[in-house]
Every structure is written in structure tokens, then in C-alpha cells.
PDB file of C-alpha atoms and ligand atoms in Angstrom:
ATOM      1  CA  MET A  80     -39.468 -83.338 -51.436  1.00  0.00           C
ATOM      2  CA  ASN A  81     -41.454 -86.694 -51.938  1.00  0.00           C
ATOM      3  CA  PHE A  82     -44.679 -86.790 -50.643  1.00  0.00           C
ATOM      4  CA  PRO A  83     -47.861 -88.133 -52.780  1.00  0.00           C
ATOM      5  CA  SER A  84     -48.655 -85.837 -54.734  1.00  0.00           C
ATOM      6  CA  ARG A  85     -52.365 -84.891 -53.495  1.00  0.00           C
ATOM      7  CA  TRP A  86     -53.545 -81.275 -54.249  1.00  0.00           C
ATOM      8  CA  LEU A  87     -54.151 -80.199 -57.734  1.00  0.00           C
ATOM      9  CA  VAL A  88     -54.120 -76.221 -58.309  1.00  0.00           C
ATOM     10  CA  SER A  89     -54.033 -74.499 -61.863  1.00  0.00           C
ATOM     11  CA  GLY A  90     -50.718 -73.138 -63.190  1.00  0.00           C
ATOM     12  CA  LEU A  91     -52.677 -69.402 -63.113  1.00  0.00           C
ATOM     13  CA  GLU A  92     -53.746 -70.089 -59.710  1.00  0.00           C
ATOM     14  CA  LEU A  93     -50.121 -70.681 -59.061  1.00  0.00           C
ATOM     15  CA  TRP A  94     -48.306 -68.055 -60.863  1.00  0.00           C
ATOM     16  CA  ARG A  95     -50.396 -65.287 -59.168  1.00  0.00           C
ATOM     17  CA  TRP A  96     -49.131 -66.598 -56.035  1.00  0.00           C
ATOM     18  CA  TYR A  97     -45.644 -67.172 -57.654  1.00  0.00           C
ATOM     19  CA  CYS A  98     -45.316 -63.278 -58.487  1.00  0.00           C
ATOM     20  CA  GLN A  99     -47.204 -61.566 -55.786  1.00  0.00           C
ATOM     21  CA  THR A 100     -45.164 -63.524 -53.535  1.00  0.00           C
ATOM     22  CA  LYS A 101     -41.969 -62.857 -55.445  1.00  0.00           C
ATOM     23  CA  ALA A 102     -42.898 -59.101 -55.067  1.00  0.00           C
ATOM     24  CA  TYR A 103     -42.918 -59.683 -51.202  1.00  0.00           C
ATOM     25  CA  ALA A 104     -39.629 -61.483 -50.751  1.00  0.00           C
ATOM     26  CA  LEU A 105     -38.024 -58.793 -52.773  1.00  0.00           C
ATOM     27  CA  MET A 106     -39.183 -55.748 -50.589  1.00  0.00           C
ATOM     28  CA  ALA A 107     -38.480 -58.446 -47.585  1.00  0.00           C
ATOM     29  CA  GLY A 108     -34.580 -58.546 -48.640  1.00  0.00           C
ATOM     30  CA  ILE A 109     -35.478 -61.949 -48.854  1.00  0.00           C
ATOM     31  CA  SER A 110     -33.780 -63.742 -52.288  1.00  0.00           C
ATOM     32  CA  VAL A 111     -36.416 -64.545 -54.908  1.00  0.00           C
ATOM     33  CA  ALA A 112     -34.724 -67.489 -55.810  1.00  0.00           C
ATOM     34  CA  GLU A 113     -35.709 -68.895 -52.729  1.00  0.00           C
ATOM     35  CA  VAL A 114     -39.104 -68.602 -53.820  1.00  0.00           C
ATOM     36  CA  ASP A 115     -38.431 -70.718 -56.506  1.00  0.00           C
ATOM     37  CA  LEU A 116     -36.849 -73.238 -54.354  1.00  0.00           C
ATOM     38  CA  PHE A 117     -40.120 -73.256 -52.564  1.00  0.00           C
ATOM     39  CA  LEU A 118     -41.989 -74.225 -55.565  1.00  0.00           C
ATOM     40  CA  LYS A 119     -39.527 -77.091 -56.294  1.00  0.00           C
ATOM     41  CA  GLU A 120     -39.482 -78.735 -53.258  1.00  0.00           C
ATOM     42  CA  PHE A 121     -43.118 -78.259 -53.137  1.00  0.00           C
ATOM     43  CA  ALA A 122     -44.409 -78.163 -56.685  1.00  0.00           C
ATOM     44  CA  ASP A 123     -42.260 -80.188 -57.514  1.00  0.00           C
ATOM     45  CA  LEU A 124     -40.553 -77.179 -60.645  1.00  0.00           C
ATOM     46  CA  ASP A 125     -37.882 -76.777 -62.258  1.00  0.00           C
ATOM     47  CA  ARG A 126     -35.503 -73.726 -62.273  1.00  0.00           C
ATOM     48  CA  LEU A 127     -36.356 -73.424 -65.965  1.00  0.00           C
ATOM     49  CA  THR A 128     -40.148 -73.850 -66.405  1.00  0.00           C
ATOM     50  CA  LEU A 129     -40.026 -71.151 -62.994  1.00  0.00           C
ATOM     51  CA  ARG A 130     -37.727 -69.521 -65.266  1.00  0.00           C
ATOM     52  CA  LEU A 131     -39.889 -68.676 -68.313  1.00  0.00           C
ATOM     53  CA  GLU A 132     -42.589 -69.108 -66.197  1.00  0.00           C
ATOM     54  CA  SER A 133     -44.058 -71.808 -68.523  1.00  0.00           C
ATOM     55  CA  PHE A 134     -46.414 -72.841 -66.531  1.00  0.00           C
ATOM     56  CA  LYS A 135     -49.382 -70.414 -66.280  1.00  0.00           C
ATOM     57  CA  ASP A 136     -51.026 -72.470 -68.695  1.00  0.00           C
ATOM     58  CA  TRP A 137     -50.238 -75.245 -67.855  1.00  0.00           C
ATOM     59  CA  PRO A 138     -54.104 -76.391 -66.517  1.00  0.00           C
ATOM     60  CA  ASN A 139     -52.933 -78.538 -63.514  1.00  0.00           C
ATOM     61  CA  ILE A 140     -50.195 -79.261 -60.924  1.00  0.00           C
ATOM     62  CA  SER A 141     -50.134 -81.666 -58.290  1.00  0.00           C
ATOM     63  CA  MET A 142     -48.220 -80.640 -55.305  1.00  0.00           C
ATOM     64  CA  GLY A 143     -48.022 -82.460 -51.782  1.00  0.00           C
ATOM     65  CA  LEU A 144     -50.196 -79.491 -49.765  1.00  0.00           C
ATOM     66  CA  SER A 145     -52.733 -76.685 -50.815  1.00  0.00           C
ATOM     67  CA  LEU A 146     -51.947 -73.604 -52.481  1.00  0.00           C
ATOM     68  CA  VAL A 147     -53.623 -72.067 -48.500  1.00  0.00           C
ATOM     69  CA  GLU A 148     -50.654 -74.516 -46.940  1.00  0.00           C
ATOM     70  CA  LEU A 149     -47.862 -73.490 -49.511  1.00  0.00           C
ATOM     71  CA  ASP A 150     -48.791 -70.104 -47.703  1.00  0.00           C
ATOM     72  CA  ILE A 151     -48.946 -69.723 -44.479  1.00  0.00           C
ATOM     73  CA  LEU A 152     -45.787 -71.968 -44.839  1.00  0.00           C
ATOM     74  CA  TRP A 153     -44.026 -68.686 -47.006  1.00  0.00           C
ATOM     75  CA  HIS A 154     -45.351 -66.691 -43.818  1.00  0.00           C
ATOM     76  CA  ARG A 155     -43.410 -67.632 -41.488  1.00  0.00           C
ATOM     77  CA  ARG A 156     -40.100 -67.659 -43.951  1.00  0.00           C
ATOM     78  CA  LEU A 157     -41.257 -64.015 -44.899  1.00  0.00           C
ATOM     79  CA  GLU A 158     -42.447 -62.543 -41.056  1.00  0.00           C
ATOM     80  CA  ASP A 159     -41.096 -65.751 -38.344  1.00  0.00           C
ATOM     81  CA  ARG A 160     -37.838 -65.362 -40.448  1.00  0.00           C
ATOM     82  CA  VAL A 161     -37.431 -69.298 -40.591  1.00  0.00           C
ATOM     83  CA  PRO A 162     -34.486 -70.259 -43.008  1.00  0.00           C
ATOM     84  CA  LEU A 163     -36.460 -71.455 -45.568  1.00  0.00           C
ATOM     85  CA  GLN A 164     -33.650 -75.614 -46.093  1.00  0.00           C
ATOM     86  CA  TYR A 165     -36.156 -75.372 -42.173  1.00  0.00           C
ATOM     87  CA  LEU A 166     -39.571 -75.341 -43.439  1.00  0.00           C
ATOM     88  CA  THR A 167     -38.998 -77.636 -47.145  1.00  0.00           C
ATOM     89  CA  GLY A 168     -36.725 -80.118 -44.877  1.00  0.00           C
ATOM     90  CA  VAL A 169     -34.194 -80.194 -46.956  1.00  0.00           C
ATOM     91  CA  ALA A 170     -30.469 -78.602 -47.635  1.00  0.00           C
ATOM     92  CA  TYR A 171     -28.323 -79.380 -51.115  1.00  0.00           C
ATOM     93  CA  TRP A 172     -24.484 -79.431 -49.959  1.00  0.00           C
ATOM     94  CA  ARG A 173     -22.422 -81.039 -52.484  1.00  0.00           C
ATOM     95  CA  ASN A 174     -23.311 -83.600 -54.784  1.00  0.00           C
ATOM     96  CA  PHE A 175     -25.935 -84.806 -51.452  1.00  0.00           C
ATOM     97  CA  SER A 176     -29.104 -83.976 -51.091  1.00  0.00           C
ATOM     98  CA  LEU A 177     -29.718 -83.804 -46.886  1.00  0.00           C
ATOM     99  CA  LYS A 178     -32.480 -84.192 -44.199  1.00  0.00           C
ATOM    100  CA  VAL A 179     -32.548 -80.724 -41.748  1.00  0.00           C
ATOM    101  CA  ASP A 180     -34.424 -79.672 -38.941  1.00  0.00           C
ATOM    102  CA  SER A 181     -34.596 -76.806 -36.382  1.00  0.00           C
ATOM    103  CA  GLY A 182     -32.059 -79.343 -34.467  1.00  0.00           C
ATOM    104  CA  VAL A 183     -28.260 -79.443 -36.881  1.00  0.00           C
ATOM    105  CA  LEU A 184     -27.480 -76.072 -38.043  1.00  0.00           C
ATOM    106  CA  ILE A 185     -27.898 -75.736 -42.242  1.00  0.00           C
ATOM    107  CA  PRO A 186     -24.722 -76.942 -43.437  1.00  0.00           C
ATOM    108  CA  ARG A 187     -22.585 -73.566 -45.615  1.00  0.00           C
ATOM    109  CA  PRO A 188     -21.175 -74.483 -49.363  1.00  0.00           C
ATOM    110  CA  GLU A 189     -18.341 -73.024 -47.728  1.00  0.00           C
ATOM    111  CA  THR A 190     -18.518 -76.232 -45.608  1.00  0.00           C
ATOM    112  CA  GLU A 191     -17.853 -78.192 -48.904  1.00  0.00           C
ATOM    113  CA  CYS A 192     -13.760 -76.511 -48.981  1.00  0.00           C
ATOM    114  CA  LEU A 193     -13.330 -78.558 -45.489  1.00  0.00           C
ATOM    115  CA  ILE A 194     -13.737 -81.894 -47.791  1.00  0.00           C
ATOM    116  CA  ASP A 195     -12.050 -80.558 -51.114  1.00  0.00           C
ATOM    117  CA  MET A 196      -8.663 -79.977 -48.570  1.00  0.00           C
ATOM    118  CA  VAL A 197      -8.852 -83.769 -46.911  1.00  0.00           C
ATOM    119  CA  VAL A 198      -8.764 -84.638 -51.363  1.00  0.00           C
ATOM    120  CA  VAL A 199      -5.748 -82.583 -51.872  1.00  0.00           C
ATOM    121  CA  THR A 200      -3.928 -84.333 -48.992  1.00  0.00           C
ATOM    122  CA  THR A 201      -5.083 -87.604 -48.841  1.00  0.00           C
ATOM    123  CA  ASN A 202      -4.014 -87.817 -52.736  1.00  0.00           C
ATOM    124  CA  SER A 203      -0.497 -86.698 -51.555  1.00  0.00           C
ATOM    125  CA  ILE A 204      -0.176 -88.688 -48.673  1.00  0.00           C
ATOM    126  CA  SER A 205      -2.056 -91.817 -49.839  1.00  0.00           C
ATOM    127  CA  ASP A 206      -1.866 -93.760 -45.916  1.00  0.00           C
ATOM    128  CA  LEU A 207      -3.701 -90.856 -44.631  1.00  0.00           C
ATOM    129  CA  GLY A 208      -6.386 -92.613 -46.486  1.00  0.00           C
ATOM    130  CA  GLN A 209      -6.739 -95.401 -45.054  1.00  0.00           C
ATOM    131  CA  GLY A 210      -6.759 -94.856 -42.067  1.00  0.00           C
ATOM    132  CA  ILE A 211      -9.173 -93.245 -39.167  1.00  0.00           C
ATOM    133  CA  TRP A 212     -11.084 -90.130 -39.719  1.00  0.00           C
ATOM    134  CA  VAL A 213     -13.398 -88.259 -37.282  1.00  0.00           C
ATOM    135  CA  ASP A 214     -16.124 -86.220 -37.578  1.00  0.00           C
ATOM    136  CA  LEU A 215     -16.497 -83.935 -34.355  1.00  0.00           C
ATOM    137  CA  GLY A 216     -19.648 -81.892 -33.599  1.00  0.00           C
ATOM    138  CA  THR A 217     -21.398 -83.986 -36.920  1.00  0.00           C
ATOM    139  CA  GLY A 218     -24.410 -82.066 -36.541  1.00  0.00           C
ATOM    140  CA  SER A 219     -26.573 -83.588 -39.762  1.00  0.00           C
ATOM    141  CA  GLY A 220     -24.091 -85.502 -40.947  1.00  0.00           C
ATOM    142  CA  VAL A 221     -22.822 -83.872 -44.178  1.00  0.00           C
ATOM    143  CA  ILE A 222     -19.223 -83.713 -42.982  1.00  0.00           C
ATOM    144  CA  ALA A 223     -18.639 -87.157 -41.995  1.00  0.00           C
ATOM    145  CA  CYS A 224     -20.734 -88.247 -45.143  1.00  0.00           C
ATOM    146  CA  GLY A 225     -18.629 -86.005 -47.653  1.00  0.00           C
ATOM    147  CA  LEU A 226     -15.509 -88.100 -45.076  1.00  0.00           C
ATOM    148  CA  ALA A 227     -17.156 -91.207 -46.751  1.00  0.00           C
ATOM    149  CA  ASP A 228     -17.684 -90.061 -50.452  1.00  0.00           C
ATOM    150  CA  VAL A 229     -13.786 -88.793 -51.172  1.00  0.00           C
ATOM    151  CA  LEU A 230     -11.839 -91.646 -48.631  1.00  0.00           C
ATOM    152  CA  THR A 231     -13.442 -94.855 -49.567  1.00  0.00           C
ATOM    153  CA  GLU A 232     -10.628 -96.733 -48.159  1.00  0.00           C
ATOM    154  CA  ALA A 233     -11.438 -95.057 -44.658  1.00  0.00           C
ATOM    155  CA  SER A 234     -12.669 -95.554 -40.946  1.00  0.00           C
ATOM    156  CA  ILE A 235     -15.261 -92.919 -40.811  1.00  0.00           C
ATOM    157  CA  TYR A 236     -16.289 -91.593 -37.026  1.00  0.00           C
ATOM    158  CA  ALA A 237     -18.483 -89.359 -36.171  1.00  0.00           C
ATOM    159  CA  VAL A 238     -19.751 -87.561 -32.954  1.00  0.00           C
ATOM    160  CA  ASP A 239     -22.307 -85.191 -31.849  1.00  0.00           C
ATOM    161  CA  TYR A 240     -23.819 -83.943 -28.545  1.00  0.00           C
ATOM    162  CA  SER A 241     -27.707 -83.143 -29.559  1.00  0.00           C
ATOM    163  CA  PRO A 242     -28.859 -86.709 -29.623  1.00  0.00           C
ATOM    164  CA  LEU A 243     -31.556 -84.850 -32.276  1.00  0.00           C
ATOM    165  CA  ALA A 244     -28.723 -84.194 -34.761  1.00  0.00           C
ATOM    166  CA  LEU A 245     -27.231 -87.576 -34.198  1.00  0.00           C
ATOM    167  CA  ALA A 246     -31.109 -89.155 -35.380  1.00  0.00           C
ATOM    168  CA  ILE A 247     -30.439 -86.299 -38.486  1.00  0.00           C
ATOM    169  CA  ALA A 248     -27.357 -87.338 -39.499  1.00  0.00           C
ATOM    170  CA  ARG A 249     -27.999 -91.249 -39.748  1.00  0.00           C
ATOM    171  CA  GLN A 250     -30.668 -90.794 -41.127  1.00  0.00           C
ATOM    172  CA  ASN A 251     -28.901 -88.293 -43.772  1.00  0.00           C
ATOM    173  CA  ALA A 252     -25.836 -91.341 -44.397  1.00  0.00           C
ATOM    174  CA  VAL A 253     -28.956 -93.974 -44.903  1.00  0.00           C
ATOM    175  CA  LYS A 254     -30.180 -91.195 -47.476  1.00  0.00           C
ATOM    176  CA  LEU A 255     -27.507 -91.401 -49.122  1.00  0.00           C
ATOM    177  CA  GLY A 256     -26.098 -95.005 -48.848  1.00  0.00           C
ATOM    178  CA  LEU A 257     -22.630 -94.507 -46.712  1.00  0.00           C
ATOM    179  CA  ALA A 258     -24.765 -95.830 -43.280  1.00  0.00           C
ATOM    180  CA  HIS A 259     -22.299 -98.514 -43.432  1.00  0.00           C
ATOM    181  CA  ARG A 260     -19.653 -96.524 -44.097  1.00  0.00           C
ATOM    182  CA  ILE A 261     -19.711 -94.455 -40.757  1.00  0.00           C
ATOM    183  CA  ASN A 262     -20.022 -94.558 -37.034  1.00  0.00           C
ATOM    184  CA  PHE A 263     -22.127 -92.870 -35.309  1.00  0.00           C
ATOM    185  CA  TYR A 264     -21.509 -92.001 -31.047  1.00  0.00           C
ATOM    186  CA  GLU A 265     -23.495 -89.730 -29.171  1.00  0.00           C
ATOM    187  CA  GLY A 266     -20.983 -87.230 -27.118  1.00  0.00           C
ATOM    188  CA  SER A 267     -18.948 -84.550 -25.759  1.00  0.00           C
ATOM    189  CA  TRP A 268     -15.768 -84.287 -28.719  1.00  0.00           C
ATOM    190  CA  TRP A 269     -13.796 -87.202 -28.077  1.00  0.00           C
ATOM    191  CA  GLN A 270     -15.390 -88.919 -25.265  1.00  0.00           C
ATOM    192  CA  PRO A 271     -17.062 -92.025 -27.104  1.00  0.00           C
ATOM    193  CA  LEU A 272     -14.016 -91.964 -28.821  1.00  0.00           C
ATOM    194  CA  GLU A 273     -11.283 -93.546 -26.104  1.00  0.00           C
ATOM    195  CA  HIS A 274     -10.976 -96.434 -27.894  1.00  0.00           C
ATOM    196  CA  LEU A 275      -9.670 -94.491 -30.398  1.00  0.00           C
ATOM    197  CA  ARG A 276      -6.746 -92.977 -29.101  1.00  0.00           C
ATOM    198  CA  GLY A 277      -3.476 -92.404 -30.606  1.00  0.00           C
ATOM    199  CA  GLN A 278      -4.719 -94.105 -33.821  1.00  0.00           C
ATOM    200  CA  ILE A 279      -6.962 -91.229 -35.740  1.00  0.00           C
ATOM    201  CA  SER A 280      -5.195 -90.398 -38.941  1.00  0.00           C
ATOM    202  CA  GLY A 281      -8.104 -86.728 -39.503  1.00  0.00           C
ATOM    203  CA  MET A 282     -10.017 -84.951 -37.495  1.00  0.00           C
ATOM    204  CA  VAL A 283     -12.151 -82.427 -39.245  1.00  0.00           C
ATOM    205  CA  ALA A 284     -14.431 -80.096 -37.515  1.00  0.00           C
ATOM    206  CA  ASN A 285     -16.915 -77.178 -37.805  1.00  0.00           C
ATOM    207  CA  PRO A 286     -16.903 -76.709 -34.605  1.00  0.00           C
ATOM    208  CA  PRO A 287     -19.002 -73.893 -32.839  1.00  0.00           C
ATOM    209  CA  TYR A 288     -17.252 -70.674 -33.154  1.00  0.00           C
ATOM    210  CA  ILE A 289     -19.657 -67.395 -33.038  1.00  0.00           C
ATOM    211  CA  PRO A 290     -18.654 -65.289 -30.139  1.00  0.00           C
ATOM    212  CA  SER A 291     -21.176 -65.117 -27.425  1.00  0.00           C
ATOM    213  CA  SER A 292     -21.395 -61.362 -27.366  1.00  0.00           C
ATOM    214  CA  ILE A 293     -21.812 -61.518 -31.364  1.00  0.00           C
ATOM    215  CA  ILE A 294     -24.905 -63.631 -31.520  1.00  0.00           C
ATOM    216  CA  SER A 295     -27.592 -61.301 -31.238  1.00  0.00           C
ATOM    217  CA  THR A 296     -26.357 -59.504 -33.726  1.00  0.00           C
ATOM    218  CA  LEU A 297     -26.949 -62.088 -36.585  1.00  0.00           C
ATOM    219  CA  GLN A 298     -29.437 -61.893 -38.870  1.00  0.00           C
ATOM    220  CA  PRO A 299     -33.221 -63.304 -37.640  1.00  0.00           C
ATOM    221  CA  GLU A 300     -32.388 -66.554 -39.591  1.00  0.00           C
ATOM    222  CA  VAL A 301     -30.154 -67.621 -37.276  1.00  0.00           C
ATOM    223  CA  ARG A 302     -30.378 -66.319 -34.012  1.00  0.00           C
ATOM    224  CA  ASP A 303     -33.289 -67.707 -33.369  1.00  0.00           C
ATOM    225  CA  HIS A 304     -33.852 -70.482 -35.598  1.00  0.00           C
ATOM    226  CA  GLU A 305     -30.110 -72.428 -35.630  1.00  0.00           C
ATOM    227  CA  PRO A 306     -29.055 -74.133 -32.579  1.00  0.00           C
ATOM    228  CA  ARG A 307     -26.861 -72.240 -30.157  1.00  0.00           C
ATOM    229  CA  LEU A 308     -25.138 -75.443 -29.308  1.00  0.00           C
ATOM    230  CA  ALA A 309     -24.000 -75.432 -32.654  1.00  0.00           C
ATOM    231  CA  LEU A 310     -22.529 -71.192 -32.494  1.00  0.00           C
ATOM    232  CA  ASP A 311     -21.394 -70.326 -29.579  1.00  0.00           C
ATOM    233  CA  GLY A 312     -17.718 -70.651 -29.092  1.00  0.00           C
ATOM    234  CA  GLY A 313     -17.965 -68.967 -26.022  1.00  0.00           C
ATOM    235  CA  VAL A 314     -15.365 -65.216 -25.471  1.00  0.00           C
ATOM    236  CA  ASP A 315     -13.472 -64.792 -27.893  1.00  0.00           C
ATOM    237  CA  GLY A 316     -15.216 -67.938 -30.045  1.00  0.00           C
ATOM    238  CA  LEU A 317     -12.016 -69.896 -29.908  1.00  0.00           C
ATOM    239  CA  ASP A 318     -13.537 -71.958 -26.335  1.00  0.00           C
ATOM    240  CA  CYS A 319     -13.495 -75.301 -28.895  1.00  0.00           C
ATOM    241  CA  ILE A 320     -11.211 -74.317 -31.617  1.00  0.00           C
ATOM    242  CA  ARG A 321      -8.992 -74.597 -28.041  1.00  0.00           C
ATOM    243  CA  PHE A 322     -10.100 -77.499 -26.846  1.00  0.00           C
ATOM    244  CA  LEU A 323      -9.496 -79.198 -30.056  1.00  0.00           C
ATOM    245  CA  ILE A 324      -6.081 -78.066 -30.615  1.00  0.00           C
ATOM    246  CA  GLU A 325      -4.714 -78.891 -26.816  1.00  0.00           C
ATOM    247  CA  THR A 326      -6.541 -83.282 -26.969  1.00  0.00           C
ATOM    248  CA  ALA A 327      -6.330 -83.748 -30.591  1.00  0.00           C
ATOM    249  CA  PRO A 328      -2.472 -84.823 -29.947  1.00  0.00           C
ATOM    250  CA  LEU A 329      -3.757 -87.415 -27.150  1.00  0.00           C
ATOM    251  CA  TYR A 330      -6.283 -89.384 -29.885  1.00  0.00           C
ATOM    252  CA  MET A 331      -3.965 -88.969 -33.786  1.00  0.00           C
ATOM    253  CA  VAL A 332      -1.540 -90.481 -35.084  1.00  0.00           C
ATOM    254  CA  SER A 333       1.578 -88.737 -35.999  1.00  0.00           C
ATOM    255  CA  GLY A 334       2.267 -87.919 -39.029  1.00  0.00           C
ATOM    256  CA  GLY A 335      -2.235 -87.504 -38.767  1.00  0.00           C
ATOM    257  CA  ILE A 336      -4.214 -83.853 -40.002  1.00  0.00           C
ATOM    258  CA  TRP A 337      -5.882 -81.489 -37.542  1.00  0.00           C
ATOM    259  CA  LEU A 338      -8.527 -79.236 -40.017  1.00  0.00           C
ATOM    260  CA  VAL A 339     -11.037 -76.926 -39.127  1.00  0.00           C
ATOM    261  CA  GLU A 340     -13.440 -74.424 -39.833  1.00  0.00           C
ATOM    262  CA  MET A 341     -13.591 -71.000 -38.381  1.00  0.00           C
ATOM    263  CA  MET A 342     -14.666 -67.717 -38.173  1.00  0.00           C
ATOM    264  CA  ALA A 343     -12.924 -64.894 -40.359  1.00  0.00           C
ATOM    265  CA  GLY A 344      -9.882 -62.692 -38.719  1.00  0.00           C
ATOM    266  CA  GLN A 345      -9.337 -65.941 -36.401  1.00  0.00           C
ATOM    267  CA  GLY A 346      -6.631 -67.906 -38.635  1.00  0.00           C
ATOM    268  CA  GLU A 347      -3.803 -65.408 -36.941  1.00  0.00           C
ATOM    269  CA  GLU A 348      -5.016 -66.499 -33.151  1.00  0.00           C
ATOM    270  CA  VAL A 349      -5.888 -70.297 -34.253  1.00  0.00           C
ATOM    271  CA  ALA A 350      -2.053 -70.404 -36.058  1.00  0.00           C
ATOM    272  CA  LYS A 351      -0.789 -68.615 -32.814  1.00  0.00           C
ATOM    273  CA  MET A 352      -2.689 -71.315 -30.448  1.00  0.00           C
ATOM    274  CA  LEU A 353      -1.542 -74.298 -32.932  1.00  0.00           C
ATOM    275  CA  TYR A 354       2.299 -73.448 -33.299  1.00  0.00           C
ATOM    276  CA  GLY A 355       2.541 -72.457 -29.599  1.00  0.00           C
ATOM    277  CA  HIS A 356       1.454 -75.398 -28.326  1.00  0.00           C
ATOM    278  CA  GLY A 357       4.024 -77.434 -29.704  1.00  0.00           C
ATOM    279  CA  SER A 358       2.783 -80.976 -30.888  1.00  0.00           C
ATOM    280  CA  TYR A 359       1.714 -79.779 -34.420  1.00  0.00           C
ATOM    281  CA  CYS A 360       3.353 -78.393 -37.507  1.00  0.00           C
ATOM    282  CA  GLN A 361       3.256 -77.026 -41.386  1.00  0.00           C
ATOM    283  CA  VAL A 362       0.186 -75.307 -39.757  1.00  0.00           C
ATOM    284  CA  GLU A 363      -2.199 -73.353 -42.451  1.00  0.00           C
ATOM    285  CA  ILE A 364      -4.710 -71.079 -42.552  1.00  0.00           C
ATOM    286  CA  PHE A 365      -7.041 -71.453 -46.142  1.00  0.00           C
ATOM    287  CA  PRO A 366      -9.190 -68.626 -47.760  1.00  0.00           C
ATOM    288  CA  ASP A 367     -13.208 -70.240 -48.162  1.00  0.00           C
ATOM    289  CA  LEU A 368     -14.634 -69.234 -51.818  1.00  0.00           C
ATOM    290  CA  GLU A 369     -15.144 -65.457 -51.160  1.00  0.00           C
ATOM    291  CA  GLY A 370     -11.364 -65.525 -50.109  1.00  0.00           C
ATOM    292  CA  VAL A 371     -12.325 -64.956 -45.847  1.00  0.00           C
ATOM    293  CA  ASP A 372      -9.726 -66.718 -44.053  1.00  0.00           C
ATOM    294  CA  ARG A 373     -12.183 -70.071 -42.980  1.00  0.00           C
ATOM    295  CA  PHE A 374      -9.860 -72.779 -43.128  1.00  0.00           C
ATOM    296  CA  ALA A 375      -7.042 -74.032 -39.887  1.00  0.00           C
ATOM    297  CA  MET A 376      -4.812 -76.884 -41.063  1.00  0.00           C
ATOM    298  CA  ALA A 377      -2.112 -78.599 -39.232  1.00  0.00           C
ATOM    299  CA  TYR A 378       0.029 -82.341 -39.518  1.00  0.00           C
ATOM    300  CA  LEU A 379       0.228 -83.527 -36.004  1.00  0.00           C
ATOM    301  CA  LYS A 380       4.260 -83.881 -35.037  1.00  0.00           C
TER     302      LYS A 380
HETATM  303  N1  LIG B  85     -20.738 -70.735 -41.000  1.00  0.00           N
HETATM  304  C1  LIG B  85     -21.851 -70.149 -39.507  1.00  0.00           C
HETATM  305  C2  LIG B  85     -22.285 -68.985 -39.789  1.00  0.00           C
HETATM  306  O1  LIG B  85     -21.969 -68.138 -40.299  1.00  0.00           O
HETATM  307  C3  LIG B  85     -21.308 -70.536 -37.931  1.00  0.00           C
HETATM  308  C4  LIG B  85     -21.025 -72.067 -37.818  1.00  0.00           C
HETATM  309  C5  LIG B  85     -20.103 -72.380 -36.969  1.00  0.00           C
HETATM  310  O2  LIG B  85     -20.309 -71.794 -35.977  1.00  0.00           O
HETATM  311  N2  LIG B  85     -19.342 -73.562 -36.258  1.00  0.00           N
HETATM  312  O3  LIG B  85     -23.817 -69.214 -39.134  1.00  0.00           O
END
């Protein structure tokens, strides 16, 4: 995090806090790697320094907040189960460092695969990469930024229903130097993109896909802190995916790519819906890095 370093703490003091906090984290079932990330953001200590604990002997370490404030913040992680990324305000995703707050879903590592899938597909069908690509429900803007990063000749559009999310997405695009590549629109799915009817080459989305009844069983970090709007996919979790299957043919070019993230176990039903609709071909379900079916891709006929 970049803020003026104003507080000095002795290495020994911080080391004691570090050891104690790691022990409490372990007991609370929180990965000790999170403590490292916490100190990386607030005390600018890298992983090797933390691993070797060499900072213990440093006379002073400058931090952006006092040790007491640091401890209070960590207690929000421990007791309120606030996700680490909301406390530090930073999430790492692909080669990006992104700003996040509780108005946006924290980008997940598995979502990174969407961008790789786009790269592979546009490498084999190069025309597609020069067309119009949309990220519907952009949240923090990760997918739109990822698309802008790899599709250097495409026009990118990012849409979100939440003005708070869109503000974060815009800030991330500016931070990553990609703002000039992305057109941001506030609205529901395709609604602000009427003027692009029939012209879109690629649709990528990580829509809400968790069945409503499951939300209360999720880990408290997700259930109590991440935006429900970004998670809740209705009774079977497929409301938004179903809607995107029904509506995309109105907006997309023939040969265009329809690509979404979904939940484990939804692949068969999503493939069935895509084939059943009649406007799609070459439907494929792809696993994430853990081998779980996570993505559905199809071409517009
Ligand atoms: N991947 C998120 C989770 O595990 C859900 C995101 C979504 O619904 N799109 O909670």
C-alpha cells in the first residue's frame, strides 16, 4: 500500500506481534500466509524478510499506521472475519495489483483462467481479437482489465449495475494504465449496450451463480462481507447464466464467443441450456486449476 510512512516501530516489537499473531491465526484456522501479506502491505516487508525473520534485529521499521492500529485491523480479520483484501484494500490477480473494497467481489485466482481461454481462442481465430468484447458484471473491473491487457486491438466494454463497483473498476483501469482501452457503463447486463446490438465478438462474465439457499452456508468472509448482488444466482444459481444464454444472440456476431464462469456441478445443465437454445455451437465445459468444472464456452452460430 502506498501511504506516507509515519510510524516507527522497533523490529523486535513487530517481530513479537508477528509471532503472536501467527499463532492466533493458526488457532483461528486462518492461513499464516495472510499475516505475511498483512505486513507486506502495511510494513512493506517482503516474504523472504518475513520468512527469515531478519527484521527482528532492525532498529526501526516504518509503517503507515501504528502497531496498535495494525493490531485493531488484524482483529477485524480474526473476529469479524473481514477478508484480508478488504482490510488491505488490495487484491492480486494475474499481473495486476487491484484496489478492492466491500462493494466488489474479491477477484479469485480461478477467474484468471478466463483470460487464458480468451488468449488461446483469439490466437486461433485472429479476427475475433479485433472486435468488441464485453465484460458483463465487471465488479472490480478485473476481467475487463485482463481483456484489455491481452486483446490489444479489441474494443472493451465493462458494465455493472452497481455505481460503487463501477467507480472501483474505473480506478483500477486508471491504476493499470488501461482506462483509455475500456468503456464503462452503468446498467443491467446488456441494457446500456443497445447501440452495439449484433456487433459484439466476445462476451465474458463471472456472474452471480451461487444458489440462494447455499449463501448462508458459505464461509463468513464471503457470506457476511462480499456483496450478495455478486454471489446470489437465484434458486438454482443459474438465473443470470440462463439470462445471458437467452439474450447474447441479440447482441453478438455470428462466430462470436460466449464465455462464463460457473459453480462446480453446473456444467452439465449449462451445456444443456446452450445446446437447447439453438443459437450456439461447439459448447465446451472447462475445468479450473483444481480440476473442477468451472467455465462454459460456446460460439454463436
Ligand atoms: N467464486 C465466488 C465464490 O466462490 C462466487 C462468484 C460468483 O458468484 N460469481 O464465492
